[in-house]
Short mmCIF file of C-alpha atoms in Angstrom, two decimals:
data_model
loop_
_atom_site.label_atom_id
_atom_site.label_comp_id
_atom_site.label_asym_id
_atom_site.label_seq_id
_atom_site.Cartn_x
_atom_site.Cartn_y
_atom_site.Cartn_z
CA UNK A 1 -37.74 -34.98 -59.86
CA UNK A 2 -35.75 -37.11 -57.22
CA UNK A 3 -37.36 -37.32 -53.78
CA UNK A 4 -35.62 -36.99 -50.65
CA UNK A 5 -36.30 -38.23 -47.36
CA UNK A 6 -37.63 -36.80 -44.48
CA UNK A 7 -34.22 -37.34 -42.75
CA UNK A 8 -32.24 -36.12 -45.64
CA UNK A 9 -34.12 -32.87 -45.41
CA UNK A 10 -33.57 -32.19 -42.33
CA UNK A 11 -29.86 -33.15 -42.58
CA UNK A 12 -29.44 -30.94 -45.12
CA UNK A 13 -31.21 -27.87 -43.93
CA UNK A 14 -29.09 -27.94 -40.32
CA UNK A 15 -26.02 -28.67 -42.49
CA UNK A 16 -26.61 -25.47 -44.76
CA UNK A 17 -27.96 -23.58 -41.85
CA UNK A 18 -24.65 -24.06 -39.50
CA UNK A 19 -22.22 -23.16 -42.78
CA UNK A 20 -24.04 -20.05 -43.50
CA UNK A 21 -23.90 -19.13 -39.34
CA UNK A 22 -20.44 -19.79 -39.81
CA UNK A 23 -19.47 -17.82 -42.66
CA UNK A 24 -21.29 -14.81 -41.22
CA UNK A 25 -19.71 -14.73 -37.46
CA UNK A 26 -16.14 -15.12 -38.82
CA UNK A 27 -16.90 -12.60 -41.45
CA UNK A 28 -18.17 -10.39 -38.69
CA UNK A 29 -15.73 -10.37 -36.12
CA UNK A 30 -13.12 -10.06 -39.26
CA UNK A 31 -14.71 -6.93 -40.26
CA UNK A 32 -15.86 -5.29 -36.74
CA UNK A 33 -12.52 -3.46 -36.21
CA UNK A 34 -13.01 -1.61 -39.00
CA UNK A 35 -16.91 -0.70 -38.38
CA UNK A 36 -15.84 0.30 -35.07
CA UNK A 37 -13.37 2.35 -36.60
CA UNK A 38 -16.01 4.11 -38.87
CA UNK A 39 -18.68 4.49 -36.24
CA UNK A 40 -16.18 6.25 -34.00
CA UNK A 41 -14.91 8.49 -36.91
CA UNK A 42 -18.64 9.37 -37.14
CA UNK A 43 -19.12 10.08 -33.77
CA UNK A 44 -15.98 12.53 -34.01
CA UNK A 45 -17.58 14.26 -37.14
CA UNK A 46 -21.21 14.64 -35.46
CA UNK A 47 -19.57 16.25 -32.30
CA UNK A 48 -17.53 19.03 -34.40
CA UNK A 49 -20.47 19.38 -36.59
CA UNK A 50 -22.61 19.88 -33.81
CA UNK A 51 -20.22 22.65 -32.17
CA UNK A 52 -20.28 24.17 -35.66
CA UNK A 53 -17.12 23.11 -37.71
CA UNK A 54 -18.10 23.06 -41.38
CA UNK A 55 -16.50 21.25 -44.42
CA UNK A 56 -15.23 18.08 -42.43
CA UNK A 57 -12.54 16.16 -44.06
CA UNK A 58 -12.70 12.37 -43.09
CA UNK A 59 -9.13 12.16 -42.70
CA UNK A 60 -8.44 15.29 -40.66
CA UNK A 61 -11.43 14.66 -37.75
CA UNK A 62 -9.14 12.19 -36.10
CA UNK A 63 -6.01 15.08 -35.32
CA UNK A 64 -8.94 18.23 -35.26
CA UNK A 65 -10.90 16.01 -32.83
CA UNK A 66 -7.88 15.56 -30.74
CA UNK A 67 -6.91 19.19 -30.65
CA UNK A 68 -10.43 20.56 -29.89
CA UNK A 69 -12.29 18.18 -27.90
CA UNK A 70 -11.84 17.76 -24.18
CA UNK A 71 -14.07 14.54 -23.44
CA UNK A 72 -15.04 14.41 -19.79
CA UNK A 73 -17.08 11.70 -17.54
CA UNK A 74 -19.14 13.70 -15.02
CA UNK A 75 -21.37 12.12 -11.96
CA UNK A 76 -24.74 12.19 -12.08
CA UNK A 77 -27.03 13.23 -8.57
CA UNK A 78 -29.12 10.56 -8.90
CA UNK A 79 -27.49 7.49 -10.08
CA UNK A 80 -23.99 6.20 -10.55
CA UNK A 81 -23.19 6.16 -14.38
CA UNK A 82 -21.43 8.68 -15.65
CA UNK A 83 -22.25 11.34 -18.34
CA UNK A 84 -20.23 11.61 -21.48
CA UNK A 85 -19.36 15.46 -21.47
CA UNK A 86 -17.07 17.35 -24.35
CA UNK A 87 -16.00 20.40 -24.17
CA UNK A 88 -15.00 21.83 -27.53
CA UNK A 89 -12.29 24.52 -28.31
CA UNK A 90 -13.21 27.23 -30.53
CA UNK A 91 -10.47 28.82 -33.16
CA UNK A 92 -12.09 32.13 -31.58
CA UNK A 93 -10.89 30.67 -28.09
CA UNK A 94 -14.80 30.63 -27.02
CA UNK A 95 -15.56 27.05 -26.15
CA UNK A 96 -18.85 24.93 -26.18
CA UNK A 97 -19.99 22.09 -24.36
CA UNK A 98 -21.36 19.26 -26.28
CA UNK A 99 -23.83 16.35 -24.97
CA UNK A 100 -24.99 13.16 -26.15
CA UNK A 101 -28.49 12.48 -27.19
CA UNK A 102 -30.04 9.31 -26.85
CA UNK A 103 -33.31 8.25 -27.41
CA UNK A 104 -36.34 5.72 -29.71
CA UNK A 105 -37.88 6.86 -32.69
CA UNK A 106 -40.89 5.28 -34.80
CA UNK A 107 -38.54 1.94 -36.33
CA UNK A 108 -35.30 2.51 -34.30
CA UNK A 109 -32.66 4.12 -32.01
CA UNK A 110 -31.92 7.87 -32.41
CA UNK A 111 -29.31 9.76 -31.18
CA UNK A 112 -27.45 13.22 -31.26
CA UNK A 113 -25.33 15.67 -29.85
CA UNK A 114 -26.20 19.30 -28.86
CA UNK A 115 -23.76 21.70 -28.51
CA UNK A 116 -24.43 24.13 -25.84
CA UNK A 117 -22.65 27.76 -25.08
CA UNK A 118 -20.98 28.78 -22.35
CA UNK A 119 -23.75 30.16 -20.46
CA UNK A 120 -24.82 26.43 -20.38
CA UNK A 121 -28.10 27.88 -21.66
CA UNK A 122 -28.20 28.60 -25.46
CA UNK A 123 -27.88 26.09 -27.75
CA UNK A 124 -25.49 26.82 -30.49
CA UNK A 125 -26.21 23.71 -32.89
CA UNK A 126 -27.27 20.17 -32.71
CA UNK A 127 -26.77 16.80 -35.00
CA UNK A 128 -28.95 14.09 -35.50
CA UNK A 129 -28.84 10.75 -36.43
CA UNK A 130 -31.17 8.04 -36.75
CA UNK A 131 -31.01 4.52 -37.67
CA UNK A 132 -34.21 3.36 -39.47
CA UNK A 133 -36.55 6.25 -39.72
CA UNK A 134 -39.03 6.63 -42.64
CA UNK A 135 -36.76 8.06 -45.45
CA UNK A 136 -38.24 11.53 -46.35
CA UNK A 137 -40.24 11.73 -43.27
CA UNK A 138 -38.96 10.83 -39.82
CA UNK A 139 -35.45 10.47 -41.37
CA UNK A 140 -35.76 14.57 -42.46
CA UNK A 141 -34.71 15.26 -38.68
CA UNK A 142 -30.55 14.61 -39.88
CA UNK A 143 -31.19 17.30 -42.49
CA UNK A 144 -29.74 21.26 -41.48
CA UNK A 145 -33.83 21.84 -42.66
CA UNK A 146 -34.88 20.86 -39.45
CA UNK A 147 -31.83 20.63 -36.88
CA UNK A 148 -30.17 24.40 -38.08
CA UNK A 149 -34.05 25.42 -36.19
CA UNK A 150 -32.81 24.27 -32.66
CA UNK A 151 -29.22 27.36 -33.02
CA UNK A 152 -30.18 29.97 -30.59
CA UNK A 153 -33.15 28.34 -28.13
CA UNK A 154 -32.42 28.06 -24.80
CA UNK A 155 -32.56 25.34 -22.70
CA UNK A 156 -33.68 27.34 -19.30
CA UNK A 157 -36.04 29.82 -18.52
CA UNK A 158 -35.48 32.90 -17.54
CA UNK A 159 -36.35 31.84 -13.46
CA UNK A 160 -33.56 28.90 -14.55
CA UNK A 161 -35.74 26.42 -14.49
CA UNK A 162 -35.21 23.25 -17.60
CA UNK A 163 -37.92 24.19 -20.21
CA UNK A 164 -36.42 21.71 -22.61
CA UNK A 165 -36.76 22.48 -26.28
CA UNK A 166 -40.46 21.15 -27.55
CA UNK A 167 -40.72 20.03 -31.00
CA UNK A 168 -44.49 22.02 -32.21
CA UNK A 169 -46.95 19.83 -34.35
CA UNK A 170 -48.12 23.00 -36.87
CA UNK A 171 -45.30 25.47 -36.49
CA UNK A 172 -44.34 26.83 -33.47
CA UNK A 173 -46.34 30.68 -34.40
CA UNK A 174 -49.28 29.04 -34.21
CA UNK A 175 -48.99 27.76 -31.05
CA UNK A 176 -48.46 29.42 -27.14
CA UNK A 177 -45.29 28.08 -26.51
CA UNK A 178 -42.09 30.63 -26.47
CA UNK A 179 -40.58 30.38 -29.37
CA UNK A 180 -37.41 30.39 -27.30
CA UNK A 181 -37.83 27.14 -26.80
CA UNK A 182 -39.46 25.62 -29.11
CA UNK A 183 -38.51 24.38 -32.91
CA UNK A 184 -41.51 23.43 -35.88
CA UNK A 185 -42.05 19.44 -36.63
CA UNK A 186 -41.61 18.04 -39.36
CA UNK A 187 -45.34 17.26 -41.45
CA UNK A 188 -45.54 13.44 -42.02
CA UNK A 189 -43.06 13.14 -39.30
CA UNK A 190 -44.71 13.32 -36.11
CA UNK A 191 -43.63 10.26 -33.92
CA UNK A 192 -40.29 10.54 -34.40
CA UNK A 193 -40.27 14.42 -34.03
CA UNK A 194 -42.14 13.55 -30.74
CA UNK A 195 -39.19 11.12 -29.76
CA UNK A 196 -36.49 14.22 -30.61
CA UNK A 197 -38.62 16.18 -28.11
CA UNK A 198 -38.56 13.18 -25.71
CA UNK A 199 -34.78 12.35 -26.32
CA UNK A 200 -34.01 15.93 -25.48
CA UNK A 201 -36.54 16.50 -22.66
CA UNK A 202 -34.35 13.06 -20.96
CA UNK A 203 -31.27 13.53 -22.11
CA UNK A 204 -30.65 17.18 -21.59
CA UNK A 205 -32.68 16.56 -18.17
CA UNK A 206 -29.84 14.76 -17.01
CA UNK A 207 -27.28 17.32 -17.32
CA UNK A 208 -29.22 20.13 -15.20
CA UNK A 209 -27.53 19.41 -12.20
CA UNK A 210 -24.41 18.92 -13.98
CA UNK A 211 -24.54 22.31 -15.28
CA UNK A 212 -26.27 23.73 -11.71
CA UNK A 213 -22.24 22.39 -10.34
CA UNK A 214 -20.27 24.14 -13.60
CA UNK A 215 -21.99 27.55 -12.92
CA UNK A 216 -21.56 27.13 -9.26
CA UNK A 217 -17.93 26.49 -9.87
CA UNK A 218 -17.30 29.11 -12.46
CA UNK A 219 -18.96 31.76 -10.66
CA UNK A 220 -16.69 30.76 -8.08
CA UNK A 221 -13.98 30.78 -10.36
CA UNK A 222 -15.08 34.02 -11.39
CA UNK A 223 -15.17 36.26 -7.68
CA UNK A 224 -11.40 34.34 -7.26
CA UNK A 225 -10.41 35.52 -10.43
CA UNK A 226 -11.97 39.41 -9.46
CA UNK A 227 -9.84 38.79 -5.92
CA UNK A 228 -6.47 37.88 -7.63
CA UNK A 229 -7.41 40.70 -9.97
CA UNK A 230 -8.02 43.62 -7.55
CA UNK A 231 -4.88 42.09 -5.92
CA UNK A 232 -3.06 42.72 -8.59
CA UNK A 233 -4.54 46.05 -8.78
CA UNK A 234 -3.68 47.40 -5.62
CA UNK B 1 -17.49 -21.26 -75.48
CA UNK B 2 -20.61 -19.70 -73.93
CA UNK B 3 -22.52 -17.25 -75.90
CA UNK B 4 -22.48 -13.79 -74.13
CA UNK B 5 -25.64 -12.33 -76.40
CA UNK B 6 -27.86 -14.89 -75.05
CA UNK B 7 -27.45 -13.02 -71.42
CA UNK B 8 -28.11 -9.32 -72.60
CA UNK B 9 -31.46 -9.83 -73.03
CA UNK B 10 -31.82 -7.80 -69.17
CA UNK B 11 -29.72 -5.12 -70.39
CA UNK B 12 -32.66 -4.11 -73.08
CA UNK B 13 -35.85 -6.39 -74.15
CA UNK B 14 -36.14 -8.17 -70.81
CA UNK B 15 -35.05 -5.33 -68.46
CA UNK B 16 -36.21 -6.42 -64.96
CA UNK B 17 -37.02 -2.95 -64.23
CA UNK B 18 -38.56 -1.36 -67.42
CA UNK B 19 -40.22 -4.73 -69.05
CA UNK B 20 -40.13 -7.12 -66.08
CA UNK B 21 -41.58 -4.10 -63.71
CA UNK B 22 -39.94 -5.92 -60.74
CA UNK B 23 -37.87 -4.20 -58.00
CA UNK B 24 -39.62 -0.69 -58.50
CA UNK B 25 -39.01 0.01 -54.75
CA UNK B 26 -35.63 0.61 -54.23
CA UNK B 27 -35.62 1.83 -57.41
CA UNK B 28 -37.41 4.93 -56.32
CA UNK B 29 -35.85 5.03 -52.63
CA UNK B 30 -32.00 5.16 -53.74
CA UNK B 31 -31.69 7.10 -56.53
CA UNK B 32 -31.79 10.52 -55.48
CA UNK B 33 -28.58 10.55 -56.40
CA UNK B 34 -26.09 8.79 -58.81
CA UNK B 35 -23.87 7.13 -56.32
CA UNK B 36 -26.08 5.60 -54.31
CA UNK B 37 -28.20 4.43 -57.44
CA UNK B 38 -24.94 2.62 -59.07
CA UNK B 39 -23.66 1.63 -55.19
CA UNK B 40 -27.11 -0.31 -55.02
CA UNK B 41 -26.95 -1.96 -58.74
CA UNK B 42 -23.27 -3.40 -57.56
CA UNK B 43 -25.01 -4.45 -54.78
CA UNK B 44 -27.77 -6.25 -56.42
CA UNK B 45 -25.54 -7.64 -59.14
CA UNK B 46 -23.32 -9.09 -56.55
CA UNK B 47 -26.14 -10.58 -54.50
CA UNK B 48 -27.91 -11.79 -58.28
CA UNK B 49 -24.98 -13.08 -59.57
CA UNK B 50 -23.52 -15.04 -56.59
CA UNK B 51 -27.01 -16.56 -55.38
CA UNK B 52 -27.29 -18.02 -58.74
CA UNK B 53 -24.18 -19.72 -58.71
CA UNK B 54 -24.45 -21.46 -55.46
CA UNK B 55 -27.73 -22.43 -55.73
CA UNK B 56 -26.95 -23.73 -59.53
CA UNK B 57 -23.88 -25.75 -57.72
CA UNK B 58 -26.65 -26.81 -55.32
CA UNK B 59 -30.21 -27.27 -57.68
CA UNK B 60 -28.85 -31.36 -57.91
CA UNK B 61 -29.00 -31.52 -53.97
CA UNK B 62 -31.93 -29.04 -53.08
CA UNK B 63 -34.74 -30.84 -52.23
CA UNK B 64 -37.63 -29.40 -53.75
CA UNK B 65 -39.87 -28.97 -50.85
CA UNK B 66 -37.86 -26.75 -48.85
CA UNK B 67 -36.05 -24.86 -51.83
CA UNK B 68 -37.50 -21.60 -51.02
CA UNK B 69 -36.17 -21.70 -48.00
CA UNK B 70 -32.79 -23.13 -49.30
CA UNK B 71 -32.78 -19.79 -51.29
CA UNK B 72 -33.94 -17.79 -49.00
CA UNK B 73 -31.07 -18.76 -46.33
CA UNK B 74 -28.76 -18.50 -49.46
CA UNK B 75 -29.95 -14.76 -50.55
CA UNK B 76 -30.18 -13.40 -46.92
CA UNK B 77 -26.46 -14.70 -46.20
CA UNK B 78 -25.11 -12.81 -49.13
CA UNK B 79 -27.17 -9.77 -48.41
CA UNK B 80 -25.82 -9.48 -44.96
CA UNK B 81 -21.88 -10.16 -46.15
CA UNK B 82 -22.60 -7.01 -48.88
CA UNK B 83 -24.28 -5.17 -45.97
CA UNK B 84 -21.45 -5.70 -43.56
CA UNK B 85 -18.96 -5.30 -46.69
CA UNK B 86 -20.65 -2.09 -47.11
CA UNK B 87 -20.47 -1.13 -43.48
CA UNK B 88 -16.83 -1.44 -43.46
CA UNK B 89 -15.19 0.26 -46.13
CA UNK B 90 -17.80 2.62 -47.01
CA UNK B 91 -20.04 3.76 -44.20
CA UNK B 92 -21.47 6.83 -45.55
CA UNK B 93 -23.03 4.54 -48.73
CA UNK B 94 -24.19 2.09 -46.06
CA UNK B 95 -26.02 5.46 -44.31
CA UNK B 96 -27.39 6.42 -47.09
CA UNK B 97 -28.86 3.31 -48.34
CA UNK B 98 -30.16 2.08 -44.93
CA UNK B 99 -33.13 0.03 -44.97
CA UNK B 100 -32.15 -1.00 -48.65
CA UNK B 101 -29.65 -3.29 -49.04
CA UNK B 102 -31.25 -5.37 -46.45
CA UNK B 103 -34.19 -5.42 -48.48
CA UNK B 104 -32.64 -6.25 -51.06
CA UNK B 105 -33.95 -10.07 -49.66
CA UNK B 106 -36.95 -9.48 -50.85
CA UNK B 107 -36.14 -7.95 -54.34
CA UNK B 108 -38.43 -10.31 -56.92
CA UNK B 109 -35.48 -9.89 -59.29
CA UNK B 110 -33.18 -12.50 -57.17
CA UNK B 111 -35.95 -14.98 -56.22
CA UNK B 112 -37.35 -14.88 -59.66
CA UNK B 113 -34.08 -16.05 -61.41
CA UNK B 114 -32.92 -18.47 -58.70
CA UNK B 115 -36.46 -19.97 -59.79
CA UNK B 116 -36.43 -19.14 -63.34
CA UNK B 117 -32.95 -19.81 -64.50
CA UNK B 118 -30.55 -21.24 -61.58
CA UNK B 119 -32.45 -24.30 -60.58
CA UNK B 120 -32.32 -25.84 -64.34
CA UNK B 121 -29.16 -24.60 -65.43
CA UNK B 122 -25.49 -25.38 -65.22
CA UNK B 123 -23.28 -22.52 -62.76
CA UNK B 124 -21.74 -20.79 -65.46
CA UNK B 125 -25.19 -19.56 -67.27
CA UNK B 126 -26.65 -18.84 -63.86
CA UNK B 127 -23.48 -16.55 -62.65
CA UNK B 128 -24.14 -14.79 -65.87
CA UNK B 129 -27.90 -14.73 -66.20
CA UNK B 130 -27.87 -13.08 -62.66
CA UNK B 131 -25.03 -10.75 -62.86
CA UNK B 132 -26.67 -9.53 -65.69
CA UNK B 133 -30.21 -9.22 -64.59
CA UNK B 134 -28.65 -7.05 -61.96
CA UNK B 135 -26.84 -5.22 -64.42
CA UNK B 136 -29.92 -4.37 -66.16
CA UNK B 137 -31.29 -3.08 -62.93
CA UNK B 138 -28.72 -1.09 -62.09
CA UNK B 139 -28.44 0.78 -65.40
CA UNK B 140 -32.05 1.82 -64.86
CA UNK B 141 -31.20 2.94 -61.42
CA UNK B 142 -28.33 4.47 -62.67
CA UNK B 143 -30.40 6.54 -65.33
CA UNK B 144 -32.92 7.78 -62.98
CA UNK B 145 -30.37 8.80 -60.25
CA UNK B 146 -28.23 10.54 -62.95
CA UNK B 147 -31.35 12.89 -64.11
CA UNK B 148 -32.51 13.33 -60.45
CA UNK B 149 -29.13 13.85 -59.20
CA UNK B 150 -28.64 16.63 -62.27
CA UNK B 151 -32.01 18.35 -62.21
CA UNK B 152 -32.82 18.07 -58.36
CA UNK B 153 -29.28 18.61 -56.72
CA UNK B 154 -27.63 20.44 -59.98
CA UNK B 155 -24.74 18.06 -59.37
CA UNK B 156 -23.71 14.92 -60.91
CA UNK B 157 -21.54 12.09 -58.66
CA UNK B 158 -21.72 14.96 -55.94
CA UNK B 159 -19.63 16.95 -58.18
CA UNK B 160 -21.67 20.55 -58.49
CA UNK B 161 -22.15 20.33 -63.02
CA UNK B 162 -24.59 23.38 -63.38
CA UNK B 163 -22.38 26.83 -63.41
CA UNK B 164 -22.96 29.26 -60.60
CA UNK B 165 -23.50 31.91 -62.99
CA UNK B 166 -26.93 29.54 -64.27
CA UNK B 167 -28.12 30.06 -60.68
CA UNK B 168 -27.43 33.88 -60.68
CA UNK B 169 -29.51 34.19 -64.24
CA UNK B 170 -32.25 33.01 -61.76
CA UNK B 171 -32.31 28.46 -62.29
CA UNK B 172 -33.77 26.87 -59.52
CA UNK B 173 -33.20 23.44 -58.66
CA UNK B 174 -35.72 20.87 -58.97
CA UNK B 175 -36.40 19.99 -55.39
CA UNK B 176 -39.56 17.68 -56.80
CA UNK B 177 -36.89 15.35 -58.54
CA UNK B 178 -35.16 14.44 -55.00
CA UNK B 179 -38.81 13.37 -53.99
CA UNK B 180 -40.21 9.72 -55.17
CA UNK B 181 -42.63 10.54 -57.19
CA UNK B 182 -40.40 11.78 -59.46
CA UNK B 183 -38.70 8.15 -59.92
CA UNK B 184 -41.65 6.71 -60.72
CA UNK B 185 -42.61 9.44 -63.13
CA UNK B 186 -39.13 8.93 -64.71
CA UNK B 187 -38.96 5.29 -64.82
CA UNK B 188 -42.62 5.82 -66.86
CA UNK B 189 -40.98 8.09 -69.10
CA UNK B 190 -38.15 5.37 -69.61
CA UNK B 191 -40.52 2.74 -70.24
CA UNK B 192 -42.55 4.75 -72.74
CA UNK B 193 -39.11 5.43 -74.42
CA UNK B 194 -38.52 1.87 -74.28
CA UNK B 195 -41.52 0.98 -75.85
CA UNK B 196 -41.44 3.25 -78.90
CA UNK B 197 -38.42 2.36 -79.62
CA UNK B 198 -38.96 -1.36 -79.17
CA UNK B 199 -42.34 -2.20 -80.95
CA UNK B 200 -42.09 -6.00 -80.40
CA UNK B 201 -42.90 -5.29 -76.33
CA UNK B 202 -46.16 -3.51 -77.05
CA UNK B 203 -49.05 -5.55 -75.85
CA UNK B 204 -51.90 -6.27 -78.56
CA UNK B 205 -55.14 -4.84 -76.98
#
């Protein structure tokens, strides 16, 4: 076998090193565009599946997307970035709001959206996603299994306070929490069902005074509507 | 004129999978389901085939003391262009595999014949020697995912194969086939095949 110098070594090894770190960054910024593409397709798809469209085609999420989906920024009370807010059309001309769950599970990010009905209350479906969860465990939380539990709890309490939804370690009858508001765990699963419960205890936090204003403003809306009404009436 | 037979030895009697027992892992994460199984044996082959013909072009200028990580830099690099490949044109595979193809790196399949086979032979031999070793992998993959897919799911390249009226005359699915044990019990039941119908690989006792 030949032997190399010291110097040769390390000539070679920076030499291979700074092709290779080449190769990848122009084959990355070549093929962003079109990841960027396919993350916001996904995105589009969560949202509507979230609000409860069923039987997605890829290529008609763009135009449905379009047509259904008002996407607002709203203020926050407390600090200065703005929320990502959507407010989805129904074909029954009933309309959801939709918002975007962020959080950390065991290995890695996880996200969601949570579609939410128009008494900014009851939660009519939610998606999640994860990026590295234990397959079979953790990663169980994208499957209906789990996330078709969270349809029908409610966000508030009856006194409108923000109960959040808790996510029960051993099943949510065997525990004292209202089942209102709470959904079962998944066994074998428990940090990152924790960080769900987390995600949506923040996340959904920072819409209650968001949704305090809508009310405000649609009741509101509601007594001018019952003025212009009567108006009408008389 | 290269003879082809003297690479097809992975497709049978030198299976990396079912004789080699090497890359077991993935094999029982991915194949819940056909696609993904034969997604992740193009994958592999890619990866095999292409790290064996740059590091033959290279064995002449490796130095031997750092060749591990020569291949190492070489393997990871392709990994990440099939990963990125993947994430591009199709995303939902590249969901559904995850963690996999990036762990493909550490598959013993690629590392083994980059040190077996690439660093003593010409290009040509190595392309093919690791294209097919991942070949051989995938077909097993392929196998497994196409009875877990059928008997777990009751579908076959997501296409539903079992009639409705099956499921009204009271057939369940197999939900224990979508769970990993059930690889490994499968890829036993492979190997026993294997190895009755291939006496030469039994081991004397």
């Amino acid at each position: 076998m030949k032997k190399f110098s010291n110097r040769y070594i390390i000539l070679y090894i920076t030499v291979l090193v700074a092709v290779v770190a080449l190769l990848l960054s122009v084959v990355s910024i070549g093929l962003q565009p079109r990841q960027e593409q396919n993350r916001n397709l996904e995105k589009m798809t969560q949202i509507l599946q979230a609000s409860g469209f069923k039987n997605l085609d890829r290529e008609q999420v763009p135009a449905l997307f379009a047509q259904v989906v008002e996407e607002m920024n709203v203020a926050q009370e407390s600090s200065s970035e703005l929320l990502p807010l959507y407010l989805v059309q129904h074909p029954d001309s009933t309309f959801t709001y939709v918002i975007s769950l962020e959080g950390n599970g065991l290995w890695g990010p996880i996200w969601g959206y949570m579609a939410i009905a128009e008494d900014l209350n009851t939660v009519t479906g939610v998606v999640f996603d994860h990026k590295s969860e234990t397959p079979g465990l953790g990663a169980e939380i994208t499957e209906a299994g789990f996330s078709s539990q969270f349809s029908g709890k409610m966000l508030f309490d009856e006194a409108g306070n923000f109960t959040s939804i808790k996510v029960v370690k051993g099943g949510v009858l065997n525990s004292k929490i209202d089942p209102k508001h709470a959904v079962d765990a998944i066994s074998g699963g428990t940090i990152t069902c924790q960080s769900v419960e987390e995600m949506i205890q923040e996340c959904a936090g920072k819409y209650v005074a968001v949704f305090k204003k809508l009310r405000e403003e649609e009741r509101r809306q509601a007594v001018k509507d019952r003025k212009t009404y009567y108006k009408v009436d008389n | 004129m290269i003879q082809i037979r003297k690479y097809l030895g992975p497709l049978s009697k030198n299976n990396p999978v079912i004789v080699q027992v090497l890359g077991v892992c993935s094999a029982l994460a991915v194949t819940t389901q056909l696609k993904s199984s034969v997604v992740m044996g193009i994958s592999v082959a890619v990866v095999a085939a292409f790290s064996n013909l740059i590091i033959s072009l290279l064995r002449n200028t490796i130095p031997s003391r750092i060749r591990i990580i020569v291949q190492l830099i070489i393997v990871a690099a392709l990994v990440i262009l099939v990963d990125q490949f993947l994430q591009a044109f199709f995303y939902d595979m590249s969901k559904m595999l995850s963690v996999f193809v990036g762990l493909i790196v550490t598959n013993c399949i690629i590392m083994g014949r980059l040190e077996a086979f690439a660093l003593q032979n010409k290009p040509l031999p190595s392309l093919l020697d690791g294209l097919f070793n991942g070949i051989g992998y995938g077909l097993v993959l392929a196998t497994v995912g196409l009875f877990r897919e059928l008997l777990g799911k009751g579908t076959m390249w997501n296409c539903q194969v079992i009639p409705d009226s099956f499921y009204e005359m009271g057939y369940l699915n197999n939900v224990l086939m979508t769970l990993p044990p059930m690889a490994l019990i499968l890829i036993g039941v492979m190997i026993w095949i294997h190895r009755s119908r291939n006496k030469e690989l039994i081991e004397e006792e």
